[in-house]
Short mmCIF file of C-alpha atoms and ligand atoms in Angstrom, two decimals:
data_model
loop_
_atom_site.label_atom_id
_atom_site.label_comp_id
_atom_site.label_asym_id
_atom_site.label_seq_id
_atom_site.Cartn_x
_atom_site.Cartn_y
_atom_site.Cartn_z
CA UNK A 1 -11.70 14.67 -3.00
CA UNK A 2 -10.26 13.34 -0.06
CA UNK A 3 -7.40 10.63 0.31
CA UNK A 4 -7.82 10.20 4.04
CA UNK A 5 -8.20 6.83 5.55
CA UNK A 6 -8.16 4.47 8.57
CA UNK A 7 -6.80 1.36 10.33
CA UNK A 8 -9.10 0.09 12.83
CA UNK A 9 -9.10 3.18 14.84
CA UNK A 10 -5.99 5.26 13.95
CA UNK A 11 -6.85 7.80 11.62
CA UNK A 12 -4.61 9.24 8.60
CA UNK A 13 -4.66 12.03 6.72
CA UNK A 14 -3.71 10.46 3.41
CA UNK A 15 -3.43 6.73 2.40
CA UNK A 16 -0.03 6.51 1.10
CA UNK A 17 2.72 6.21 2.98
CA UNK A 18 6.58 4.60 2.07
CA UNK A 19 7.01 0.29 1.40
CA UNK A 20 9.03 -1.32 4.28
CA UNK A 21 12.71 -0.31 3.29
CA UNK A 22 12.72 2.40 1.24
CA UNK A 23 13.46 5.33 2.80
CA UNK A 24 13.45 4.13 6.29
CA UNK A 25 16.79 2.98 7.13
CA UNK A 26 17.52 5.94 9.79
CA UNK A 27 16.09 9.19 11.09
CA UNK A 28 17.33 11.49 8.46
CA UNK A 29 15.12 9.26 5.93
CA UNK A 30 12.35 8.68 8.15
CA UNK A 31 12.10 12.75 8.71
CA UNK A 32 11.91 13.05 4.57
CA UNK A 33 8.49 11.12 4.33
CA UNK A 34 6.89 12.91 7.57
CA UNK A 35 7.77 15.77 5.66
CA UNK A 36 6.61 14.66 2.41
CA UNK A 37 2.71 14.65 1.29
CA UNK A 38 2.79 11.08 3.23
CA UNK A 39 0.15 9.87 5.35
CA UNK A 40 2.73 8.23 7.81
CA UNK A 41 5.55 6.02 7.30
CA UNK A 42 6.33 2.50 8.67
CA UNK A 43 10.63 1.89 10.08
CA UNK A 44 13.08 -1.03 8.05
CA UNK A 45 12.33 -3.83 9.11
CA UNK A 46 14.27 -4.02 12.71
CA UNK A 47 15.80 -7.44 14.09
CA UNK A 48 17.29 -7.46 17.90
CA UNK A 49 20.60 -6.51 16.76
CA UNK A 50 22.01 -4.07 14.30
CA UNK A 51 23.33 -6.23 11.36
CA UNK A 52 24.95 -4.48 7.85
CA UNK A 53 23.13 -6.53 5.66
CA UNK A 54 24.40 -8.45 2.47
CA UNK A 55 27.20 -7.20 -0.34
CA UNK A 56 27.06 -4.36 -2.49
CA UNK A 57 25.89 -4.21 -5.17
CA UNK A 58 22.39 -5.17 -3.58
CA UNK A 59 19.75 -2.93 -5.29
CA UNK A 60 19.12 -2.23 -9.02
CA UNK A 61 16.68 -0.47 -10.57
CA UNK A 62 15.74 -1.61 -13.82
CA UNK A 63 13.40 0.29 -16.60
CA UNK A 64 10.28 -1.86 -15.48
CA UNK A 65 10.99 -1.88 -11.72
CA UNK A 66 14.10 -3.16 -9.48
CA UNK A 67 15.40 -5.96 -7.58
CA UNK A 68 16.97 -6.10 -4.68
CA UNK A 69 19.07 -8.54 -2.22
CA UNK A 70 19.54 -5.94 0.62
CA UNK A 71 19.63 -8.80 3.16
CA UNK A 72 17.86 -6.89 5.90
CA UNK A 73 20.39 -4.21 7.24
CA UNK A 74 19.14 -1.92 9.65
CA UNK A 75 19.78 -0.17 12.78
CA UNK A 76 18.84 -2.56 15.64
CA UNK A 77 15.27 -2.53 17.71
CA UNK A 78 15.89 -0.26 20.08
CA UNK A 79 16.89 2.52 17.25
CA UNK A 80 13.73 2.56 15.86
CA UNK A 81 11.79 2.55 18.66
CA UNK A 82 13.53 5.79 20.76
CA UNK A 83 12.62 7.99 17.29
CA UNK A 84 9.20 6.36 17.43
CA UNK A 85 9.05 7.20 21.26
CA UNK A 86 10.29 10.58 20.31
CA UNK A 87 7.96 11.43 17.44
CA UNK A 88 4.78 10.17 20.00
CA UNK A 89 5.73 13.70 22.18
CA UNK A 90 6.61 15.83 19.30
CA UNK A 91 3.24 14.22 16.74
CA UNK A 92 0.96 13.22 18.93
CA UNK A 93 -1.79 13.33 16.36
CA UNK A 94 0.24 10.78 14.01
CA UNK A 95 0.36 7.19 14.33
CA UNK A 96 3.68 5.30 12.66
CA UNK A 97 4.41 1.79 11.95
CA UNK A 98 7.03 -0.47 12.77
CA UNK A 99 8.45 -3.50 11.23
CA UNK A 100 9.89 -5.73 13.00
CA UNK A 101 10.93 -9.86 12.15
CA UNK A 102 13.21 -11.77 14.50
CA UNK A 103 16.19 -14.01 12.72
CA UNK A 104 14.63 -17.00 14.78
CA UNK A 105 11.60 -17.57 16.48
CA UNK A 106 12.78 -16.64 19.48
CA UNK A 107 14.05 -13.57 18.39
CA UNK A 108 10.49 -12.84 17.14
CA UNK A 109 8.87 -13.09 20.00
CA UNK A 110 11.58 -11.09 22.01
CA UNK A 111 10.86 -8.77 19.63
CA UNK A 112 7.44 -8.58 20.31
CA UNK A 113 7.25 -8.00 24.08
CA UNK A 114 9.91 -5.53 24.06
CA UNK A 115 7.12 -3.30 22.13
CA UNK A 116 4.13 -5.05 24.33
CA UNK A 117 6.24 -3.99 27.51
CA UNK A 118 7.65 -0.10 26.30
CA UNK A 119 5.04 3.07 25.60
CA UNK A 120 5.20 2.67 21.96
CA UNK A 121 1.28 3.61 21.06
CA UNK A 122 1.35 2.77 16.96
CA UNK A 123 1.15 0.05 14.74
CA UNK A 124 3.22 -2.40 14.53
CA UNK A 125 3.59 -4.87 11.30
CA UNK A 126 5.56 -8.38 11.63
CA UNK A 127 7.63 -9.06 8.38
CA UNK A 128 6.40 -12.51 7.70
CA UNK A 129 8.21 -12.48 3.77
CA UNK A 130 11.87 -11.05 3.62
CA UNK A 131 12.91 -13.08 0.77
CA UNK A 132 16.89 -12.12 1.08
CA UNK A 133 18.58 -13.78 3.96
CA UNK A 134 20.36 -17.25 3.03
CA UNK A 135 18.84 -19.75 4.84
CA UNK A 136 15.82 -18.46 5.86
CA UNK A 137 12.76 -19.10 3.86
CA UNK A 138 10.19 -17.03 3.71
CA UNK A 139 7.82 -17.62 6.69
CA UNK A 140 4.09 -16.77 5.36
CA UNK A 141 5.05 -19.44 2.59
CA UNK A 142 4.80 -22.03 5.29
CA UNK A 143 0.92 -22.02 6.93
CA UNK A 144 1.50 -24.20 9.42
CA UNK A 145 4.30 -22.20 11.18
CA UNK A 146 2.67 -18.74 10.83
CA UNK A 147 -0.46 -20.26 12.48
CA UNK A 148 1.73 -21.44 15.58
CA UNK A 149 3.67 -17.93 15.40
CA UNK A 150 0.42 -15.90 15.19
CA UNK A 151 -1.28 -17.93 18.39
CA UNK A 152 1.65 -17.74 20.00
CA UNK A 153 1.65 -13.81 19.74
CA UNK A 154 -1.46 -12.92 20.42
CA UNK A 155 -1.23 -15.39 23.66
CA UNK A 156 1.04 -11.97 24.99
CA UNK A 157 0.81 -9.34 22.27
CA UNK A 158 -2.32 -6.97 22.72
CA UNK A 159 -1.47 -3.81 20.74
CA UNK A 160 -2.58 -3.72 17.00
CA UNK A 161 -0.58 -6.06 14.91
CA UNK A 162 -0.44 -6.50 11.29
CA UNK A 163 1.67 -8.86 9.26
CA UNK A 164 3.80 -8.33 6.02
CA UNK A 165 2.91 -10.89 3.47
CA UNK A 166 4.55 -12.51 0.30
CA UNK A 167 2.94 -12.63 -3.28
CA UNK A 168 1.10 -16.19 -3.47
CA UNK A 169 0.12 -17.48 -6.68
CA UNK A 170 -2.40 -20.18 -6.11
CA UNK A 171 -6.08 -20.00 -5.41
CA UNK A 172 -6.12 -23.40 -2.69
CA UNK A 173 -3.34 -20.63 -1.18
CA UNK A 174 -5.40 -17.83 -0.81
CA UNK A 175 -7.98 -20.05 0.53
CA UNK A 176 -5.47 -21.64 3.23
CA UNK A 177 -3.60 -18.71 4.13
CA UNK A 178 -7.26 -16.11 5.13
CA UNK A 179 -8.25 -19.27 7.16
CA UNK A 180 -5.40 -18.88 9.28
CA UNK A 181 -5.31 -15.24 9.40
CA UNK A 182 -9.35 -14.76 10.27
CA UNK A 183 -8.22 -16.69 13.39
CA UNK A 184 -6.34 -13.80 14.59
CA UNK A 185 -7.08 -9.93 15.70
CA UNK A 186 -5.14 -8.93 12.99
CA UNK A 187 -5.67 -5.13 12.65
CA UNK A 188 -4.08 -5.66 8.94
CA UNK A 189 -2.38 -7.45 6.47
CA UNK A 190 0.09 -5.73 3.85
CA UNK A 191 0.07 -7.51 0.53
CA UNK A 192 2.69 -8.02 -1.08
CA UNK A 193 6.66 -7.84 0.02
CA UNK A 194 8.61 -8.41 -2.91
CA UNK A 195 8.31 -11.88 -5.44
CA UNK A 196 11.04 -13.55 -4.31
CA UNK A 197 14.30 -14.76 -5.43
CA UNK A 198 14.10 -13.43 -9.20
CA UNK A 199 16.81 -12.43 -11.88
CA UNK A 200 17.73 -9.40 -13.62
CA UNK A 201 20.49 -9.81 -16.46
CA UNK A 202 22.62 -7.09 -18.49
CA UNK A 203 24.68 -7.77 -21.06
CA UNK A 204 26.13 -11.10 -19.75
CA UNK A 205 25.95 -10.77 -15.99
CA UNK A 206 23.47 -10.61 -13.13
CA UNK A 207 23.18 -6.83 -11.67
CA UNK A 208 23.57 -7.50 -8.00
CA UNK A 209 26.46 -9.14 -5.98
CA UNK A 210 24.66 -11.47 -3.26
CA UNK A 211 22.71 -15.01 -4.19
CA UNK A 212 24.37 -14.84 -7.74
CA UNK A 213 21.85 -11.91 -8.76
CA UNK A 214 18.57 -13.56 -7.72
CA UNK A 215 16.32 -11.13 -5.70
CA UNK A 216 13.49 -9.72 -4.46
CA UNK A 217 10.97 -7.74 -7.76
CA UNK A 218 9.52 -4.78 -7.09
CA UNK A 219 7.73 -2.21 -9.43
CA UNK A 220 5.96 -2.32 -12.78
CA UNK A 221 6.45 -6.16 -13.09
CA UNK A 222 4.04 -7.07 -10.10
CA UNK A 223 1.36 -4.91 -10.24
CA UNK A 224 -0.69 -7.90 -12.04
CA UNK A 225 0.31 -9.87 -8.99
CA UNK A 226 0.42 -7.47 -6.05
CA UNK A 227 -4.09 -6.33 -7.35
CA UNK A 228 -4.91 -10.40 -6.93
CA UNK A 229 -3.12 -10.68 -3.77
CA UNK A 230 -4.78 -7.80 -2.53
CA UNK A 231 -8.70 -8.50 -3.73
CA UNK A 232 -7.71 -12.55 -3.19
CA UNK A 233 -7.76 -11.34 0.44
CA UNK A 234 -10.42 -8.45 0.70
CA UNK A 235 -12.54 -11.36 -0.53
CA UNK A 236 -11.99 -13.92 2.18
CA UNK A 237 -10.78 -11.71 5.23
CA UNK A 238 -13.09 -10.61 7.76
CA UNK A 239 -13.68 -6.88 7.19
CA UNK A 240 -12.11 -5.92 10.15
CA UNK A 241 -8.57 -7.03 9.03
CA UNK A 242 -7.69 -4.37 6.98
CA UNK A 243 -5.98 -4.27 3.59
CA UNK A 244 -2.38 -2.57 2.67
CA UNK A 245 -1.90 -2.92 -0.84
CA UNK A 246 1.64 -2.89 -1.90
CA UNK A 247 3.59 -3.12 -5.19
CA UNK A 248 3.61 -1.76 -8.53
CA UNK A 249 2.38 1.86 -7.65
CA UNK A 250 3.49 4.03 -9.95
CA UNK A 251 0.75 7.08 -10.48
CA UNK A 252 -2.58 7.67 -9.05
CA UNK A 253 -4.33 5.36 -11.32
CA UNK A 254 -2.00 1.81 -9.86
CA UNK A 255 -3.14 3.47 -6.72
CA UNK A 256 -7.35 3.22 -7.60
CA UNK A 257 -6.62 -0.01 -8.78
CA UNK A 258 -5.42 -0.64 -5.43
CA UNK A 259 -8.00 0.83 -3.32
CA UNK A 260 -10.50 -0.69 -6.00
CA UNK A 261 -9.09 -4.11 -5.28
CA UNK A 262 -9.83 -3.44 -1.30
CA UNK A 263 -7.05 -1.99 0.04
CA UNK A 264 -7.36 0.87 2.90
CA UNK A 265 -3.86 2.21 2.11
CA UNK A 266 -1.53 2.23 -0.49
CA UNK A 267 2.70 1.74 -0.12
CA UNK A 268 5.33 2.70 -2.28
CA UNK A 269 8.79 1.00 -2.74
CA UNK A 270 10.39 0.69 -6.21
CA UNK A 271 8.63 4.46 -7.36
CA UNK A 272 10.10 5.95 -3.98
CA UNK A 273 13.14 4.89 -4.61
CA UNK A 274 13.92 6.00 -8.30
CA UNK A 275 11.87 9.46 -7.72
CA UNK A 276 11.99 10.66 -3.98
CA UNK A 277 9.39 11.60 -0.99
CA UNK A 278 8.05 14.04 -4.37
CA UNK A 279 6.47 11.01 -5.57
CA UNK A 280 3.99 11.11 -2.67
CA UNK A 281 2.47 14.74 -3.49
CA UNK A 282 2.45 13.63 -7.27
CA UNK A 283 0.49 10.47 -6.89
CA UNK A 284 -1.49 11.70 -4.39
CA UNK A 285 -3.16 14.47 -6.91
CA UNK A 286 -2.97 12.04 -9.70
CA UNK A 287 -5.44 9.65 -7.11
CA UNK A 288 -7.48 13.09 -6.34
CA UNK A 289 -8.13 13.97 -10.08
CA UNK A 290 -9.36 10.84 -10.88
CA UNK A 291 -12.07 10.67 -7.75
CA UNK A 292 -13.02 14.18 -9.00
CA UNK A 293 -13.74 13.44 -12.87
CA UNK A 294 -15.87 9.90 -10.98
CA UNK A 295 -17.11 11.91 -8.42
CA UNK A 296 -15.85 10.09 -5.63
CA UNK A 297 -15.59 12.30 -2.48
CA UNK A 298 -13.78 9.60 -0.16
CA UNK A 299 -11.70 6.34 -0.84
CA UNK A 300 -14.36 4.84 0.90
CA UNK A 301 -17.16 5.15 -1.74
CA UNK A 302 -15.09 2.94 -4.21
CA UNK A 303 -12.87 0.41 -2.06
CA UNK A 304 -13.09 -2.74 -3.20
CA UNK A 305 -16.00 -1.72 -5.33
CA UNK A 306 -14.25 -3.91 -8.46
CA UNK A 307 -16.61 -4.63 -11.34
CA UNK A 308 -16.80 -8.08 -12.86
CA UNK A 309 -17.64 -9.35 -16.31
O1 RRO B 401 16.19 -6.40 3.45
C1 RRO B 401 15.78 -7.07 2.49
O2 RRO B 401 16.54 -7.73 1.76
C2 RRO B 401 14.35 -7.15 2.16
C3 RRO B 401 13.37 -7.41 3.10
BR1 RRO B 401 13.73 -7.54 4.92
C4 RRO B 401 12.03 -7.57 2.67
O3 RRO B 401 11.10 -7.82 3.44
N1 RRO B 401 11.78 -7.46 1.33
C5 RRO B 401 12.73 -7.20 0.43
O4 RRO B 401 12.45 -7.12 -0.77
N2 RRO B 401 14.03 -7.03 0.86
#
């Protein structure tokens, strides 16, 4: 079997590939999963400036998955973008991803026509749902502004965009928020960041220093939530918006559960993290051994293929 995929027409030669900030804060990282059995990787989420992010303690990894409170450190814009300019001479059969989220509107947008404006030939995906900086809600939880964002955008940005989404947990939701993404050339959405703002206790205390403990859940916990969001939306979206389906991917079989629920490729975050660019060869042949005992050749002859009762 074969775990090769595609977004619009960028071509990979697997479907997994690392969740926005894990093992993507700098070069040295980034170089580990283009190394590893990844099919690509996508960059931290950059804003304009550099910033350090929130207190340590700010990630914890708990038996069932981890939270974290990072509060969206990373190396500025232009960092990611002159190794992505770099890697488009020395791969120029590989396509990469970069995140990007302004802290303000304007900042977005900035953001944005720096990469319309420079040679950067990828994919770029718009972090719509960092649940970790005080003060700033999550933006994809609030329609009406992500509709104004998005046509504001796309009035400019014309090289293939994708957007970051949060978990949502209503049905009207799903409804509302695929009407105001099939308005847009979206070339994909990537379901789902983190839940938001829960809380991990030991013994008597919370685990992680900023927001009094509460964080963003990744792992085992919202693999329940991460399959809806991503078949909610394979449902409603026109096919040419593409599904990343993200959270709670721990071995090959979270991973056909994924691709079963719609999705075209598959991130990893919380597994990453606890087990290393090794977990991408591992899950990868767990995913193979399973098409082989179905007799699937290609990810394509069971994506979003999910039975009902
Ligand atoms: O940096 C973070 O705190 C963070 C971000 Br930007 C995000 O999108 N999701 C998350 O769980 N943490």
């Amino acid at each position: 079997a074969t775990t090769k995929t595609h977004i619009g027409n960028f071509k990979f030669e697997n479907c997994f590939m690392n969740a926005a900030g894990v093992y993507c804060y700098d070069r040295n990282e980034l170089e580990q999963v283009i190394n590893s059995a990844a099919g690509t990787f996508v960059t931290k989420t950059a804003t304009l400036q550099s910033r350090p992010g929130n207190p340590e303690p700010r990630y914890h990894d708990t038996a069932l998955g981890s939270i974290n409170s990072m509060g969206l450190p990373n190396l500025g814009f232009d960092y990611y973008l002159d190794y992505l300019l770099e890697l488009q001479k020395t791969h120029p059969d590989r396509t990469f991803f970069f995140s990007l989220v302004g802290m303000s509107t304007e900042d977005t947008h900035a953001l944005l026509k720096k990469v319309q404006e420079s040679d950067f030939n990828g994919i770029t995906e718009l972090n719509l749902s960092c649940p970790n900086v005080p003060g700033k809600p999550q933006i994809a939880y609030d329609l009406e502004t992500t509709e104004k964002l998005l046509t504001d955008i796309f009035s400019y940005f014309k090289k293939p965009l994708g957007v970051k989404l949060p978990p949502y947990f209503d049905i009207v939701h799903f409804d509302q928020a695929a009407a105001v993404f099939n308005k847009f050339p979206l070339s994909f959405i990537n379901c789902v960041n983190s839940i938001g703002n829960g809380l991990v206790i030991e013994d008597e205390s919370v685990v992680i220093k900023p927001k009094n403990g509460f964080g963003g859940i990744g792992g085992e916990y919202i693999k329940p939530t991460a399959l809806a969001n991503v078949h909610a939306f394979y449902k409603r979206l026109n096919p040419s918006i593409k599904i990343i389906g993200t959270g709670g991917v721990l071995t090959g079989q979270d991973a056909f559960e994924h691709i079963l629920c719609g999705a075209s490729m598959v991130q990893i975050g919380t597994t990453l993290h606890k087990e290393g660019p090794a977990a991408f060869e591992r899950i990868t042949n767990e995913l193979k051994a399973i098409m082989d005992k179905k007799g699937y050749k290609t990810i394509e002859d069971f994506r979003g293929k999910l039975k009902y009762l």
